[in-house]
């Protein structure tokens, strides 16, 4: 692609929400996007993240206002429920729209 008219517009990459773009957080948000809410253990099992790693990512998403975290007890056992906030749903939708746009506008290489 030597001609500038053949170059894909990569400007959307600079505008990607880096908080969402991180693979572990993207996995958490994608899971929570398709369910109303989920508990910590379910998310941990689905993402194969360790307890500490998942906890750190959840904290970042919660600080950004993307997740609601509700800590309660079931009997004597702690139970942490996670849910995307409206802001989190919007951030995820914006991220996926930008990625779709970027990927759909890449030129096709006929050699592959």
mmCIF file of C-alpha atoms in Angstrom:
data_model
loop_
_atom_site.group_PDB
_atom_site.id
_atom_site.type_symbol
_atom_site.label_atom_id
_atom_site.label_comp_id
_atom_site.label_asym_id
_atom_site.label_seq_id
_atom_site.Cartn_x
_atom_site.Cartn_y
_atom_site.Cartn_z
ATOM 1 C CA UNK A 1 0.000 0.000 0.000
ATOM 2 C CA UNK A 2 2.181 2.776 -1.247
ATOM 3 C CA UNK A 3 -0.636 5.068 -2.265
ATOM 4 C CA UNK A 4 -2.225 7.040 0.583
ATOM 5 C CA UNK A 5 -5.683 6.359 -0.872
ATOM 6 C CA UNK A 6 -5.044 2.625 -0.328
ATOM 7 C CA UNK A 7 -4.258 3.095 3.362
ATOM 8 C CA UNK A 8 -6.926 2.192 5.876
ATOM 9 C CA UNK A 9 -8.082 4.907 8.261
ATOM 10 C CA UNK A 10 -6.475 3.916 11.548
ATOM 11 C CA UNK A 11 -7.543 7.027 13.432
ATOM 12 C CA UNK A 12 -10.080 4.970 15.427
ATOM 13 C CA UNK A 13 -7.177 3.110 17.047
ATOM 14 C CA UNK A 14 -6.027 6.269 18.789
ATOM 15 C CA UNK A 15 -9.521 6.795 20.180
ATOM 16 C CA UNK A 16 -10.006 3.289 21.582
ATOM 17 C CA UNK A 17 -10.885 3.151 25.260
ATOM 18 C CA UNK A 18 -7.734 1.535 26.623
ATOM 19 C CA UNK A 19 -9.538 0.522 29.782
ATOM 20 C CA UNK A 20 -11.886 -1.660 27.705
ATOM 21 C CA UNK A 21 -9.213 -2.712 25.189
ATOM 22 C CA UNK A 22 -7.139 -4.657 27.742
ATOM 23 C CA UNK A 23 -7.950 -8.337 26.998
ATOM 24 C CA UNK A 24 -8.976 -9.414 30.517
ATOM 25 C CA UNK A 25 -11.240 -6.392 31.006
ATOM 26 C CA UNK A 26 -12.653 -6.833 27.509
ATOM 27 C CA UNK A 27 -13.551 -10.439 28.391
ATOM 28 C CA UNK A 28 -15.237 -9.346 31.636
ATOM 29 C CA UNK A 29 -17.202 -6.619 29.887
ATOM 30 C CA UNK A 30 -18.221 -8.909 27.000
ATOM 31 C CA UNK A 31 -19.566 -11.484 29.449
ATOM 32 C CA UNK A 32 -21.456 -8.894 31.454
ATOM 33 C CA UNK A 33 -22.807 -7.301 28.286
ATOM 34 C CA UNK A 34 -24.829 -10.411 27.453
ATOM 35 C CA UNK A 35 -26.153 -11.143 30.959
ATOM 36 C CA UNK A 36 -27.931 -8.919 33.443
ATOM 37 C CA UNK A 37 -25.393 -9.699 36.165
ATOM 38 C CA UNK A 38 -22.982 -12.437 37.198
ATOM 39 C CA UNK A 39 -21.130 -13.436 40.303
ATOM 40 C CA UNK A 40 -17.392 -13.200 40.734
ATOM 41 C CA UNK A 41 -16.874 -16.974 40.596
ATOM 42 C CA UNK A 42 -18.747 -17.294 37.290
ATOM 43 C CA UNK A 43 -16.654 -14.525 35.720
ATOM 44 C CA UNK A 44 -13.461 -16.038 37.127
ATOM 45 C CA UNK A 45 -14.327 -19.479 35.681
ATOM 46 C CA UNK A 46 -15.362 -18.100 32.293
ATOM 47 C CA UNK A 47 -12.269 -15.917 31.857
ATOM 48 C CA UNK A 48 -9.746 -18.306 33.471
ATOM 49 C CA UNK A 49 -8.322 -15.362 35.403
ATOM 50 C CA UNK A 50 -6.938 -15.845 38.885
ATOM 51 C CA UNK A 51 -8.808 -14.424 41.857
ATOM 52 C CA UNK A 52 -6.260 -11.628 42.357
ATOM 53 C CA UNK A 53 -5.986 -10.738 38.679
ATOM 54 C CA UNK A 54 -9.760 -10.593 38.219
ATOM 55 C CA UNK A 55 -10.136 -8.577 41.394
ATOM 56 C CA UNK A 56 -7.636 -5.985 40.135
ATOM 57 C CA UNK A 57 -9.410 -5.658 36.771
ATOM 58 C CA UNK A 58 -12.805 -5.371 38.432
ATOM 59 C CA UNK A 59 -11.476 -2.598 40.670
ATOM 60 C CA UNK A 60 -10.297 -0.630 37.630
ATOM 61 C CA UNK A 61 -13.629 -1.053 35.860
ATOM 62 C CA UNK A 62 -15.519 -0.068 39.004
ATOM 63 C CA UNK A 63 -13.336 3.036 39.527
ATOM 64 C CA UNK A 64 -14.081 4.085 35.943
ATOM 65 C CA UNK A 65 -17.813 3.772 36.588
ATOM 66 C CA UNK A 66 -18.172 0.838 34.180
ATOM 67 C CA UNK A 67 -19.187 -1.777 36.771
ATOM 68 C CA UNK A 68 -21.499 -1.961 39.746
ATOM 69 C CA UNK A 69 -20.092 -4.288 42.380
ATOM 70 C CA UNK A 70 -22.502 -5.559 45.036
ATOM 71 C CA UNK A 71 -20.882 -7.444 47.906
ATOM 72 C CA UNK A 72 -23.235 -9.445 50.100
ATOM 73 C CA UNK A 73 -23.276 -12.722 51.978
ATOM 74 C CA UNK A 74 -25.063 -15.951 51.157
ATOM 75 C CA UNK A 75 -25.252 -17.473 54.569
ATOM 76 C CA UNK A 76 -21.739 -17.028 55.887
ATOM 77 C CA UNK A 77 -20.086 -16.957 52.477
ATOM 78 C CA UNK A 78 -19.248 -13.698 50.685
ATOM 79 C CA UNK A 79 -20.950 -13.207 47.336
ATOM 80 C CA UNK A 80 -19.852 -10.545 44.851
ATOM 81 C CA UNK A 81 -22.274 -9.709 42.045
ATOM 82 C CA UNK A 82 -21.111 -7.716 39.041
ATOM 83 C CA UNK A 83 -23.173 -5.720 36.578
ATOM 84 C CA UNK A 84 -22.299 -3.275 33.802
ATOM 85 C CA UNK A 85 -23.469 0.250 34.487
ATOM 86 C CA UNK A 86 -25.147 2.310 31.778
ATOM 87 C CA UNK A 87 -21.791 4.035 31.294
ATOM 88 C CA UNK A 88 -20.088 0.633 31.012
ATOM 89 C CA UNK A 89 -22.602 -0.616 28.438
ATOM 90 C CA UNK A 90 -22.096 2.547 26.410
ATOM 91 C CA UNK A 91 -18.296 2.229 26.623
ATOM 92 C CA UNK A 92 -18.485 -1.384 25.447
ATOM 93 C CA UNK A 93 -20.826 -0.503 22.559
ATOM 94 C CA UNK A 94 -18.571 2.378 21.487
ATOM 95 C CA UNK A 95 -15.490 0.154 21.661
ATOM 96 C CA UNK A 96 -17.056 -2.639 19.596
ATOM 97 C CA UNK A 97 -18.403 -0.178 17.009
ATOM 98 C CA UNK A 98 -14.940 1.349 16.544
ATOM 99 C CA UNK A 99 -13.311 -2.079 16.248
ATOM 100 C CA UNK A 100 -15.926 -3.241 13.721
ATOM 101 C CA UNK A 101 -15.420 -0.091 11.658
ATOM 102 C CA UNK A 102 -11.656 -0.472 11.742
ATOM 103 C CA UNK A 103 -11.675 -4.158 10.813
ATOM 104 C CA UNK A 104 -14.308 -3.804 8.076
ATOM 105 C CA UNK A 105 -12.271 -1.082 6.380
ATOM 106 C CA UNK A 106 -9.009 -2.992 6.187
ATOM 107 C CA UNK A 107 -8.149 -3.844 2.606
ATOM 108 C CA UNK A 108 -8.470 -7.487 1.647
ATOM 109 C CA UNK A 109 -5.255 -9.149 0.647
ATOM 110 C CA UNK A 110 -6.099 -11.360 -2.306
ATOM 111 C CA UNK A 111 -2.844 -13.330 -1.817
ATOM 112 C CA UNK A 112 -4.170 -15.078 1.274
#
